Tab-separated table of C-alpha atoms in Angstrom:
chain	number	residue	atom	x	y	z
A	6	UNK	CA	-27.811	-26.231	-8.245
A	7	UNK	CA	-26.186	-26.645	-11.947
A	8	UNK	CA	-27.729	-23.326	-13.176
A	9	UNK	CA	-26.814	-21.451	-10.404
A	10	UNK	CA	-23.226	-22.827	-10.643
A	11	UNK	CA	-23.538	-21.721	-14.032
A	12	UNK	CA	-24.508	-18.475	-13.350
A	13	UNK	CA	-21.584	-17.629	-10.815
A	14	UNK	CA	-19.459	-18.892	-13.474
A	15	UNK	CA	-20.875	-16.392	-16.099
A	16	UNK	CA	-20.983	-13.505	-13.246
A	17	UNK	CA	-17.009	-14.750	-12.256
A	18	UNK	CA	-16.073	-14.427	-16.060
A	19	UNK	CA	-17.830	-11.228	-16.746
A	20	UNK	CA	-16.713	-9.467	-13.614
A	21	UNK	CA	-12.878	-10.700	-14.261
A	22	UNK	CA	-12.620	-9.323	-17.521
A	23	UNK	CA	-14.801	-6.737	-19.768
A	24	UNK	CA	-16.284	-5.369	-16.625
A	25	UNK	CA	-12.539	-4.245	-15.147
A	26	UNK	CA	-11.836	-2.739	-18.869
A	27	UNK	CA	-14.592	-0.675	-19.186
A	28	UNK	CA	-14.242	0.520	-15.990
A	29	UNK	CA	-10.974	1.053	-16.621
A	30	UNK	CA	-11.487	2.795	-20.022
A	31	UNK	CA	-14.363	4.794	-18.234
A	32	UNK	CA	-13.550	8.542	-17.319
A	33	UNK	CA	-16.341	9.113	-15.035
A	34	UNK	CA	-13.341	8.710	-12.062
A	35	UNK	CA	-12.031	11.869	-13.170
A	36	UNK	CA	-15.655	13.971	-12.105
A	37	UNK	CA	-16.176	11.536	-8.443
A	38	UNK	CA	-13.366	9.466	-7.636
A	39	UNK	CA	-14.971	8.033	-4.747
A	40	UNK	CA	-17.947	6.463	-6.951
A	41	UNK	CA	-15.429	4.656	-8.681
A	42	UNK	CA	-13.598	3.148	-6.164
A	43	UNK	CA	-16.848	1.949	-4.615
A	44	UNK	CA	-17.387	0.073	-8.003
A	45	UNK	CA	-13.665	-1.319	-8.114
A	46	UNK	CA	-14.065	-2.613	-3.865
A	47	UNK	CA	-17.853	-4.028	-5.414
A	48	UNK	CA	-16.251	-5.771	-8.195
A	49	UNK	CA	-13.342	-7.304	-6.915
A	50	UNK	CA	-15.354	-8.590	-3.593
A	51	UNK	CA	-18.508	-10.121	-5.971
A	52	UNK	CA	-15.674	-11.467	-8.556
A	53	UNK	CA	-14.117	-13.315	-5.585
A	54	UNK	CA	-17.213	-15.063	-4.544
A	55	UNK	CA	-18.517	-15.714	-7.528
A	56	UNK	CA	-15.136	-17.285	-8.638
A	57	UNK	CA	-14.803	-19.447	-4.907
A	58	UNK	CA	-18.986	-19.748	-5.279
A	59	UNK	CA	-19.521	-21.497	-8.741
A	60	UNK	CA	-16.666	-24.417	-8.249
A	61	UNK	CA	-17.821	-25.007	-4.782
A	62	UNK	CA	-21.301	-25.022	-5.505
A	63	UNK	CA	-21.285	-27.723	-8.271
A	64	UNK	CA	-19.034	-29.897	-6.314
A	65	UNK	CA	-21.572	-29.750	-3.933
A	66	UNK	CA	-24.626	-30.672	-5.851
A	67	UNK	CA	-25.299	-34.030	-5.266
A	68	UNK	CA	-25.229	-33.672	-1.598
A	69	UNK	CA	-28.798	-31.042	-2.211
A	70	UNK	CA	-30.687	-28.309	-3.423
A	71	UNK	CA	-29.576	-25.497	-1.419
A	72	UNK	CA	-25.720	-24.659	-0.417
A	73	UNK	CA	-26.334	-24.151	3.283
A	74	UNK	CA	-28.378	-27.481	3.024
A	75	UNK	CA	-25.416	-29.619	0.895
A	76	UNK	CA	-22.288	-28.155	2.907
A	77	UNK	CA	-24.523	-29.386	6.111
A	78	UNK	CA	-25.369	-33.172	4.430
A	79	UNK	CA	-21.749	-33.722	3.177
A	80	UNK	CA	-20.369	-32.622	6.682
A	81	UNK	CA	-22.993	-34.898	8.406
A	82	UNK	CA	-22.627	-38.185	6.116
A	83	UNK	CA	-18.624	-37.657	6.234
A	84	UNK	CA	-18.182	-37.748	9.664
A	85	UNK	CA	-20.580	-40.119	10.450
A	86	UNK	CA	-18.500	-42.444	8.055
A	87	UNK	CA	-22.440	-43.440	7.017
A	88	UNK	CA	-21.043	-44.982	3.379
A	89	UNK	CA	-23.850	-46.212	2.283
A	90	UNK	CA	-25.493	-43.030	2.188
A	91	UNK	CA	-22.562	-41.401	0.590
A	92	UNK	CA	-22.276	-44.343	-2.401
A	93	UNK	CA	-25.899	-44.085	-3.158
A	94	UNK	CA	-25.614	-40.207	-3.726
A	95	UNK	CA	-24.531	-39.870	-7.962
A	96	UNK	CA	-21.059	-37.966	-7.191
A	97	UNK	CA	-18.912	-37.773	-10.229
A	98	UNK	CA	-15.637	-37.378	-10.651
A	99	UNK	CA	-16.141	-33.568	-11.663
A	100	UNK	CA	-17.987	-33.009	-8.767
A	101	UNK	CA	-14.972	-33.782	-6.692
A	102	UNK	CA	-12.580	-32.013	-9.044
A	103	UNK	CA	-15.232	-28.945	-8.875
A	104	UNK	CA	-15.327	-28.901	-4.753
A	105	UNK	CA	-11.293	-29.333	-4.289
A	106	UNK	CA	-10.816	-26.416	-7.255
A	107	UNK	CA	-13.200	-24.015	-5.057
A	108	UNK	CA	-11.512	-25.105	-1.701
A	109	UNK	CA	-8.339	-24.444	-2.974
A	110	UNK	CA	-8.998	-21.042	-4.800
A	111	UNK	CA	-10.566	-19.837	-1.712
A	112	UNK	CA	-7.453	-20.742	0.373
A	113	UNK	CA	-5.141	-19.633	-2.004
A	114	UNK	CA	-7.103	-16.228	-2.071
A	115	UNK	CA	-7.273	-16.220	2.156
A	116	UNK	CA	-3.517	-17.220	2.481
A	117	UNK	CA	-2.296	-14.665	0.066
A	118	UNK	CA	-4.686	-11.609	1.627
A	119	UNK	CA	-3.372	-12.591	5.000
A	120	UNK	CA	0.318	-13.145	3.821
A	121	UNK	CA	0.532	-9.487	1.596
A	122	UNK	CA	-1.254	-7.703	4.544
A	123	UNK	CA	1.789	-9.160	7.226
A	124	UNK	CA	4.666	-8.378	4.545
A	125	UNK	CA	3.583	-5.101	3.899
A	126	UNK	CA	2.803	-4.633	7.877
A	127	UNK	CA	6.423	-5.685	8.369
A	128	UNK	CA	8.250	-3.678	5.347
A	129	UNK	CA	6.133	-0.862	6.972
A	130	UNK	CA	7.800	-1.471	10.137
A	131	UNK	CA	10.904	-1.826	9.008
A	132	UNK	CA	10.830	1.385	6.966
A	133	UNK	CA	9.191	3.305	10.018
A	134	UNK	CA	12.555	1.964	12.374
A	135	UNK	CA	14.483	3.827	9.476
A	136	UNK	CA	12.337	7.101	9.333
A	137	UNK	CA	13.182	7.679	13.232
A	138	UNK	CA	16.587	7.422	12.698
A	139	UNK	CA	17.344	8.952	9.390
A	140	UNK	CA	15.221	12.470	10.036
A	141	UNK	CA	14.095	15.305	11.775
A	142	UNK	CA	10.480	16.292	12.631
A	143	UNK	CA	10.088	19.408	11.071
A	144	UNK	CA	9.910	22.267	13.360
A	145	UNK	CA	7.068	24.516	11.862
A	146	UNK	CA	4.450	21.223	12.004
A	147	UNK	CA	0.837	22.394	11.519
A	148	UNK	CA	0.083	20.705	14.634
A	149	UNK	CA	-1.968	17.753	13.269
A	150	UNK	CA	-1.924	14.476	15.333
A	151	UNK	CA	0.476	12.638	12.504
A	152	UNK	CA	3.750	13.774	12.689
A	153	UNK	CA	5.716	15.665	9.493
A	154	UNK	CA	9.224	14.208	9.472
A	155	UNK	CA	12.425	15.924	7.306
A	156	UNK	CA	14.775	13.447	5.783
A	157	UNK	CA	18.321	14.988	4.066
A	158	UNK	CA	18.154	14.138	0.585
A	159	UNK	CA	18.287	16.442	-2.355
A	160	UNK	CA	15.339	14.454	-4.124
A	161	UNK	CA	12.181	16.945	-3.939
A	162	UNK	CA	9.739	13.885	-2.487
A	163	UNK	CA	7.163	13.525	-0.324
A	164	UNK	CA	5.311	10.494	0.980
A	165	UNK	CA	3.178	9.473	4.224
A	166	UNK	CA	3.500	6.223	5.715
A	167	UNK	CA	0.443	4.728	7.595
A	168	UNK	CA	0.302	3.205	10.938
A	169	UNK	CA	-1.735	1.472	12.775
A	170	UNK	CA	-4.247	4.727	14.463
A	171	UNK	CA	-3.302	8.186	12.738
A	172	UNK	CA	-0.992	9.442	15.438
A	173	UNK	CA	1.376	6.193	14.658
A	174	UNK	CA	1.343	7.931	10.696
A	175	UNK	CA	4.370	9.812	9.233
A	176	UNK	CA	4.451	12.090	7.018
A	177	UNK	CA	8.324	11.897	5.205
A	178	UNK	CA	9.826	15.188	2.987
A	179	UNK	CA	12.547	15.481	1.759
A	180	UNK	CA	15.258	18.304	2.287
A	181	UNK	CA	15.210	18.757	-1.723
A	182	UNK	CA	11.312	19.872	-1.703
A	183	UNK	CA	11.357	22.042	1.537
A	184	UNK	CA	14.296	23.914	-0.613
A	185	UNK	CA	12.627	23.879	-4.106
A	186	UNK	CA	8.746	24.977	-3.185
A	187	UNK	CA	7.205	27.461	-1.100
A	188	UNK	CA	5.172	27.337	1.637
A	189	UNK	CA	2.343	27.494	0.154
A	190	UNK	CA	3.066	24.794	-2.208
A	191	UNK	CA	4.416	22.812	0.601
A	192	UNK	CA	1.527	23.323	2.854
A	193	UNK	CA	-0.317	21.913	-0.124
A	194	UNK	CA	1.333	18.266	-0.066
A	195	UNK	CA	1.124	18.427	3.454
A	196	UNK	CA	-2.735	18.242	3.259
A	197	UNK	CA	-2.163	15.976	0.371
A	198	UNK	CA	-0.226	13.245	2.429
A	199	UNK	CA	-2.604	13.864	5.148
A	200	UNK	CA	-5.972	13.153	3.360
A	201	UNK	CA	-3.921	9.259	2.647
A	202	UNK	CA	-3.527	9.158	6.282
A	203	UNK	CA	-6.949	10.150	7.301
A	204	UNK	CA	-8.958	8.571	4.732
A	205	UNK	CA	-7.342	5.161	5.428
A	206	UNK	CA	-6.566	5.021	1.623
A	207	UNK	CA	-3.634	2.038	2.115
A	208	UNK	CA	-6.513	0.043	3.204
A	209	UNK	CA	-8.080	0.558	-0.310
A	210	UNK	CA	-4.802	-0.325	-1.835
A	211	UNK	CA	-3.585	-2.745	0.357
A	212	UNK	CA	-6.834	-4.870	-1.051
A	213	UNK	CA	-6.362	-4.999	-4.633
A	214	UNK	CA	-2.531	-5.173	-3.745
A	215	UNK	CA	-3.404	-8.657	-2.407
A	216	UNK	CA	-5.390	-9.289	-5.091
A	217	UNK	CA	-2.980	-8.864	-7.854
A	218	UNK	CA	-0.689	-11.021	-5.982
A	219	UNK	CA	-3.060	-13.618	-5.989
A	220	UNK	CA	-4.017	-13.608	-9.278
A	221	UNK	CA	-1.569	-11.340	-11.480
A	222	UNK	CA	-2.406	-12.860	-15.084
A	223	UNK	CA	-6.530	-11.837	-14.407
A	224	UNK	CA	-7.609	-7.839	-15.195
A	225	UNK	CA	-9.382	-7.544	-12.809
A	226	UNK	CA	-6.484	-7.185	-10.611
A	227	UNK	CA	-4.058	-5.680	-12.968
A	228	UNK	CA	-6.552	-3.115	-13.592
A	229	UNK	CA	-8.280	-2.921	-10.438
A	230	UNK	CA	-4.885	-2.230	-8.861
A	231	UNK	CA	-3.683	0.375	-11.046
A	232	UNK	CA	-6.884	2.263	-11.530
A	233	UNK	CA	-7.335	1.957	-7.061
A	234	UNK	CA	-4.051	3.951	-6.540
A	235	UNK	CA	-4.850	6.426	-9.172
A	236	UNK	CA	-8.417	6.935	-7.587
A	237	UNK	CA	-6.497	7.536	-3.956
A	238	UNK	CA	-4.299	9.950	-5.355
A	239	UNK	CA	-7.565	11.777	-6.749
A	240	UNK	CA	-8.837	11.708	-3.736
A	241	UNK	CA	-5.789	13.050	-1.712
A	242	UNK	CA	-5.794	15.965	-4.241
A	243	UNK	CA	-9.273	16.806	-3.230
A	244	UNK	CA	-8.391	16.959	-0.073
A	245	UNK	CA	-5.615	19.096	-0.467
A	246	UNK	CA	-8.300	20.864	-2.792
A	247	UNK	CA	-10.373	21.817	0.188
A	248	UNK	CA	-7.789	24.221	1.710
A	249	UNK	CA	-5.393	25.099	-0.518
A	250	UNK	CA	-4.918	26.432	-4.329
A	251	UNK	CA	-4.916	24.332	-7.391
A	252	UNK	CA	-2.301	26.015	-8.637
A	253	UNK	CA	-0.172	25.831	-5.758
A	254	UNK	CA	-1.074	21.424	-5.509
A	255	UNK	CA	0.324	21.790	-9.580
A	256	UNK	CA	3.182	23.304	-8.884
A	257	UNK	CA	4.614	21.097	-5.840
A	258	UNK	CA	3.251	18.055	-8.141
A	259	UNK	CA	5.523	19.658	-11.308
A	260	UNK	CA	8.514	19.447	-8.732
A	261	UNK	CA	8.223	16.114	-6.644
A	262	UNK	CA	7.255	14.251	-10.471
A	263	UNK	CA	11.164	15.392	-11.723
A	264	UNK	CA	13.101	12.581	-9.609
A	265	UNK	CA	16.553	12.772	-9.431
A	266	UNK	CA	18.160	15.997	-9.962
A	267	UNK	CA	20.924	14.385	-11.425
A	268	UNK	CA	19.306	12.478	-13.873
A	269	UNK	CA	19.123	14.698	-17.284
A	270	UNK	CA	15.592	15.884	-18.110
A	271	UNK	CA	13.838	14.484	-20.993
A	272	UNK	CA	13.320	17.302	-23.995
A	273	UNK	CA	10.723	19.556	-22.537
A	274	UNK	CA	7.544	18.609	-23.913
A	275	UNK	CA	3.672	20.302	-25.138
A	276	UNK	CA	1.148	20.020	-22.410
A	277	UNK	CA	-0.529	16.929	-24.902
A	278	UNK	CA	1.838	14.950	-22.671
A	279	UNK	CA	-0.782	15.604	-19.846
A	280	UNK	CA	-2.558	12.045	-20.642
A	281	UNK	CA	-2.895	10.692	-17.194
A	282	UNK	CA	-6.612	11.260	-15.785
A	283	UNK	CA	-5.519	12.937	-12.812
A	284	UNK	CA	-3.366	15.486	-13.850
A	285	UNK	CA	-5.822	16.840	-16.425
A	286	UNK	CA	-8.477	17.157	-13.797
A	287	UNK	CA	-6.405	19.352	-11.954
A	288	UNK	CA	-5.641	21.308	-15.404
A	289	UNK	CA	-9.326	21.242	-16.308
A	290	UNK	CA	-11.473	21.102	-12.928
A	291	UNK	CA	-14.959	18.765	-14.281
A	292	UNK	CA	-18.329	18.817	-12.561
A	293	UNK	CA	-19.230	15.895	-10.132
A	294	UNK	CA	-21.272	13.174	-11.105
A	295	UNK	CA	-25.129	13.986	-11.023
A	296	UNK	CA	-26.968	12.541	-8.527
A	297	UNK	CA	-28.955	10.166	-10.763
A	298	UNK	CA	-25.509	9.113	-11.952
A	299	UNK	CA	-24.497	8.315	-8.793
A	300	UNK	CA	-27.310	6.868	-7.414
A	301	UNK	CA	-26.550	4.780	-10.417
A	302	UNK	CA	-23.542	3.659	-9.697
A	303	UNK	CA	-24.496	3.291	-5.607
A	304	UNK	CA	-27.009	0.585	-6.613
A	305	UNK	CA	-24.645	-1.251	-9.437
A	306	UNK	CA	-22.211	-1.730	-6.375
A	307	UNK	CA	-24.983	-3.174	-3.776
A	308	UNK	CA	-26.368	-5.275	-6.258
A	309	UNK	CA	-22.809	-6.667	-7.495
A	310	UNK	CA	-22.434	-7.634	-3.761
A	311	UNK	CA	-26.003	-8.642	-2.845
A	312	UNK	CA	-26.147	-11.101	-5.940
A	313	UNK	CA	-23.865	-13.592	-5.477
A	314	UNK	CA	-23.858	-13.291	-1.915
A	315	UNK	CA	-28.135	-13.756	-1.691
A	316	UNK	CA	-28.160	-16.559	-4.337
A	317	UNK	CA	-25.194	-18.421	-2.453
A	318	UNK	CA	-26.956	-18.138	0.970
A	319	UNK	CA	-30.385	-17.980	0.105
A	320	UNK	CA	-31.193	-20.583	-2.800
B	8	UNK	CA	14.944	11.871	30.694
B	9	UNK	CA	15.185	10.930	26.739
B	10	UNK	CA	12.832	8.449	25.127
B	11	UNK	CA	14.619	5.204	23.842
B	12	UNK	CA	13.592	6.402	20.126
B	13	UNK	CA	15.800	9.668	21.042
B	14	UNK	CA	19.025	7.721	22.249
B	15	UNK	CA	18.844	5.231	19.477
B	16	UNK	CA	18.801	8.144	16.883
B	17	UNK	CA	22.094	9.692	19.225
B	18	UNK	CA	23.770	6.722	19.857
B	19	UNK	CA	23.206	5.961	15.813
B	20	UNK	CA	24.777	9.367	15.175
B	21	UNK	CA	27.471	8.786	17.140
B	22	UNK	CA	28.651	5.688	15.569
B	23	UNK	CA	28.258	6.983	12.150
B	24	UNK	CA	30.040	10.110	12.988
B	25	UNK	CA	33.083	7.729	14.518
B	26	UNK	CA	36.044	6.531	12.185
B	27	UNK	CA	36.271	3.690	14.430
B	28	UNK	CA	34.202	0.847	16.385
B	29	UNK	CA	33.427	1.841	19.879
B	30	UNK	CA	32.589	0.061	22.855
B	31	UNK	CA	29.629	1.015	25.138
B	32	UNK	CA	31.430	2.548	27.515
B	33	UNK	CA	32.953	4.597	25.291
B	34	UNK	CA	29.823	5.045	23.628
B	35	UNK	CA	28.271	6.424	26.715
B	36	UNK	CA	31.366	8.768	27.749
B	37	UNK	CA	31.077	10.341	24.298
B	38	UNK	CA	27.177	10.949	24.493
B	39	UNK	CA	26.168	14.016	26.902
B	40	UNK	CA	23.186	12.879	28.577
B	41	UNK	CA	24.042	11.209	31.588
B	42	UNK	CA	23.701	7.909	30.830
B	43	UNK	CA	24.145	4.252	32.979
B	44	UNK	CA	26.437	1.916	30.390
B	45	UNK	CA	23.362	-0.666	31.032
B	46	UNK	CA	21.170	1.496	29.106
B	47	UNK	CA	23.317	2.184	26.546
B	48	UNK	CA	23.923	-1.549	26.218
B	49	UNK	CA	20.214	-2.085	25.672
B	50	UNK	CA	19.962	0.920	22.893
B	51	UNK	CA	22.739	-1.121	21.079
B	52	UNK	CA	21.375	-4.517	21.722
B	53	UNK	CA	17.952	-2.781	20.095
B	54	UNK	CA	20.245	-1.160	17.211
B	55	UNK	CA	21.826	-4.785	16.683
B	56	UNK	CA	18.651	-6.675	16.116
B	57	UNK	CA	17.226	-3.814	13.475
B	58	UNK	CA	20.263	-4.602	11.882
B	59	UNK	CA	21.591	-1.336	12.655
B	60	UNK	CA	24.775	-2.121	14.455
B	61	UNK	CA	27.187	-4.342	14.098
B	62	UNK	CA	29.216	-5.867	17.578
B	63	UNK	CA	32.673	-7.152	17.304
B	64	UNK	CA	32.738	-9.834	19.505
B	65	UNK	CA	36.247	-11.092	18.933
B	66	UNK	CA	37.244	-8.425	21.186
B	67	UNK	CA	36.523	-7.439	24.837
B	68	UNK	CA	34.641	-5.662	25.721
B	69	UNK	CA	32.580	-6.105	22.411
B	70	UNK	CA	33.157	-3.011	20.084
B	71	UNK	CA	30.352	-1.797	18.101
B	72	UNK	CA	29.736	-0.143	14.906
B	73	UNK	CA	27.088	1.430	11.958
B	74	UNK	CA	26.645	-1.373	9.162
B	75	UNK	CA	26.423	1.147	6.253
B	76	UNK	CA	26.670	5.192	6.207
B	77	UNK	CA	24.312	7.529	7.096
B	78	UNK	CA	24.358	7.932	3.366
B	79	UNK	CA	23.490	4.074	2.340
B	80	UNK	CA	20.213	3.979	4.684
B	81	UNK	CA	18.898	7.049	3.229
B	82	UNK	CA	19.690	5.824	-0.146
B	83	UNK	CA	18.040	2.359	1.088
B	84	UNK	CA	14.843	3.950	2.355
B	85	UNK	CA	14.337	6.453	-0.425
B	86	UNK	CA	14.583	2.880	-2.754
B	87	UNK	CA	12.487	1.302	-1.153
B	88	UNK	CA	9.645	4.335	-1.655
B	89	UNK	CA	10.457	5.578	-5.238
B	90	UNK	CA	10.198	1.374	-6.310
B	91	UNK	CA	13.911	1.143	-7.404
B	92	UNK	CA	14.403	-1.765	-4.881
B	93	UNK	CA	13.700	-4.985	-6.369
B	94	UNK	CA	11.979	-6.795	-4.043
B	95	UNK	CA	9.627	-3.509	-3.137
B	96	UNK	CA	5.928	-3.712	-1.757
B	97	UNK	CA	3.741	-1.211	-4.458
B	98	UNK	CA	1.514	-0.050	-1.236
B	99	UNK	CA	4.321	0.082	1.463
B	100	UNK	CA	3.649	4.275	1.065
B	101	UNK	CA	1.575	6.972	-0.898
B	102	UNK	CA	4.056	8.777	-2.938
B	103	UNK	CA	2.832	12.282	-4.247
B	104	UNK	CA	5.246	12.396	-7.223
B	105	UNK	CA	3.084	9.762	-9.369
B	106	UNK	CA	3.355	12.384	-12.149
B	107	UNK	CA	5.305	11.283	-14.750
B	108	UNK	CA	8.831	12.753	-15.602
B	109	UNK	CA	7.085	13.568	-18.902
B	110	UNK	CA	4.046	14.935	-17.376
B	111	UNK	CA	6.096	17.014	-15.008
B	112	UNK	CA	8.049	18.756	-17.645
B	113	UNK	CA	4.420	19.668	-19.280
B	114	UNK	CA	3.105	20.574	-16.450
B	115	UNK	CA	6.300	22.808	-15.516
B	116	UNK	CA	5.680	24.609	-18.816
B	117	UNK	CA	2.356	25.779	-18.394
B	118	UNK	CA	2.509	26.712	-15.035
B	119	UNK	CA	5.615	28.916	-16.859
């Protein structure tokens, strides 16, 4: 059991922090989006167990070879009070240390899942009560299921907000960006806001969201977070792709980016500002991933899960 | 007959439209659709507990009224997206404008 402990130690270490920074650094998200975020929901799910696994399974050595075996003997000899049995087994103090780190690491991780998922469920709700009472469905919908909703404000924005089944999801724009772009443009972040809805991307999110609140000083979550709302926003473009121009998505994006209109503009600047991944893949359109690449990356993220998962079940 | 979300949003812009508190009978004079003053009292009651509406209850009957302008919810709910709120959730919404004040500018010059 000691050199498998030691191994989901190593794997918990790796996966929590070079791994997240090269995939981080790694541009490949730019060409298929989708292939990274199945590495980022791969990594933070095998970093979790392996984290939870390695504690769990040295504390549980003495009680026998296997895990499924020693979480069945300690359960046994502990309720059957059988002491005996339990003071001839060679538990040391580290063991015990070990088994209460892992049990309390995995609740800690459970409770704060379960706790981000209600608060943001609430918020949600909260902000949904406000949407019905604040705006006005827009008359020329494109008769989708989710509804399009106008809210007065001169701010050019535009958001969706997800509910529980897609006809429960609002789309929310503002009075400022039905005035600033055309309908073209608008149409555009329309079918932007409704890829999020449809794709279930706050699901993706709403993951490493809980993550990071669980553990905010680790990259993996830092990271994983950041890098999982850029790759949604990617993937809302491409949807917005499918029907309607590039230029048209750049243009409404120029707009809603400006915030306030009160607030001054910074100088104007040279399009070597365009650093963020996104934006220059709308500027510069890149190839997919081959499919060798991304068969690649398809078996890095089964075997990430299958790993830890197989050796903690199986050995 | 309207849905309860419809009469909360007209009973809501009645109150903010009003200089004063009303009471529900008032509430439901003012409003068009033909109302029963019981319904109205359960719109407010719902108002009340989303924190909507506040009742006087010094007085009878109770007199009711918006707890902040049309104005300071919008302002409150565009916060609570665009992450100026303090206390805000990172993933309560997908917000397109992502971009970069900086970025935008660019991007507004090359598109010319």
């Amino acid at each position: 059991m000691e050199p498998l402990a030691l191994f989901l130690a190593g794997l918990a270490v790796v996966l929590a922090v070079p791994v997240p920074m090269l995939l981080h650094e790694a541009r490949f998200r730019a060409r298929s989006p989708w292939a990274a975020m199945l590495l980022w929901q791969a990594i933070a799910l095998a970093g979790g167990l392996s984290m939870v696994g390695a504690p769990m399974v040295y504390g549980l050595a003495p009680f026998g070879d296997a895990l499924p075996e020693a979480i069945n003997t300690a359960i046994r000899l502990t309720l059957s009070e059988d002491y005996p049995a339990l003071g001839e087994l060679e538990v040391h103090p580290w063991h015990i240390f070990a088994l209460c780190l892992g049990l309390l690491l995995a609740g800690h991780l459970v409770l704060t899942v379960v706790r981000t998922y209600l608060r943001v469920l609430s918020a949600r709700r909260r902000h949904r009560q406000l949407v019905s009472l604040l705006s006005t469905p827009l008359p020329a919908s494109d008769g989708g299921s989710e509804a399009t909703q106008v809210i007065e404000h001169e701010t050019p924005l535009a958001y969706c907000l997800p509910g529980r089944t897609n006809a429960r999801s609002v789309t929310v724009l503002s009075r400022g960006l039905l005035e600033t772009l055309t309908e073209e443009e608008l149409a555009a972040v329309v079918a932007h806001e409704k890829t999020h809805l449809r794709q279930r991307h706050h699901l993706l999110t709403m993951a490493f969201e809980a993550w990071y609140r669980a553990l905010p000083w680790l990259p993996t979550t830092r990271h994983g977070r950041e890098a999982v709302l850029e790759i949604t926003e990617m993937l809302a473009d491409d949807g917005a792709l499918a029907t309607h121009s590039r230029e048209d998505l750049l243009r409404a994006l120029a707009v809603s980016g400006e915030g306030s209109p009160d607030k001054d503009l910074k100088p104007t600047a040279e399009a070597s500002l365009i650093t963020g991944v996104r934006l220059q893949r709308l500027l510069v359109p890149k190839a997919p991933l081959g499919t060798s690449a991304i068969a690649g990356v398809v078996f890095c993220a089964a075997a990430l899960l299958a790993v830890p998962t197989s050796l903690l079940l199986l050995i | 007959m309207a849905s309860l979300g419809e009469l909360e949003r007209s009973v809501m812009t009645l109150l903010w439209d009003s200089t004063q508190a009303l009471s529900a009978n008032e509430v439901c004079e003012q409003l068009d659709e033909d109302l029963a003053v019981t319904t109205v009292l359960t719109v407010l009651a719902r108002l009340e507990k989303k924190g909507m509406v506040h009742r006087e209850r010094t007085s009878r009957p109770h007199r009711y009224s918006a707890t902040a302008s049309r104005e300071e919810h919008t302002v409150e709910m565009l916060n609570e997206v665009l992450g100026t709120a303090p206390d805000r959730e990172a993933v309560l919404a997908q917000f397109i404008g992502s971009v970069s004040e900086d970025e935008a500018a660019a991007l507004r010059k090359i598109l010319g």
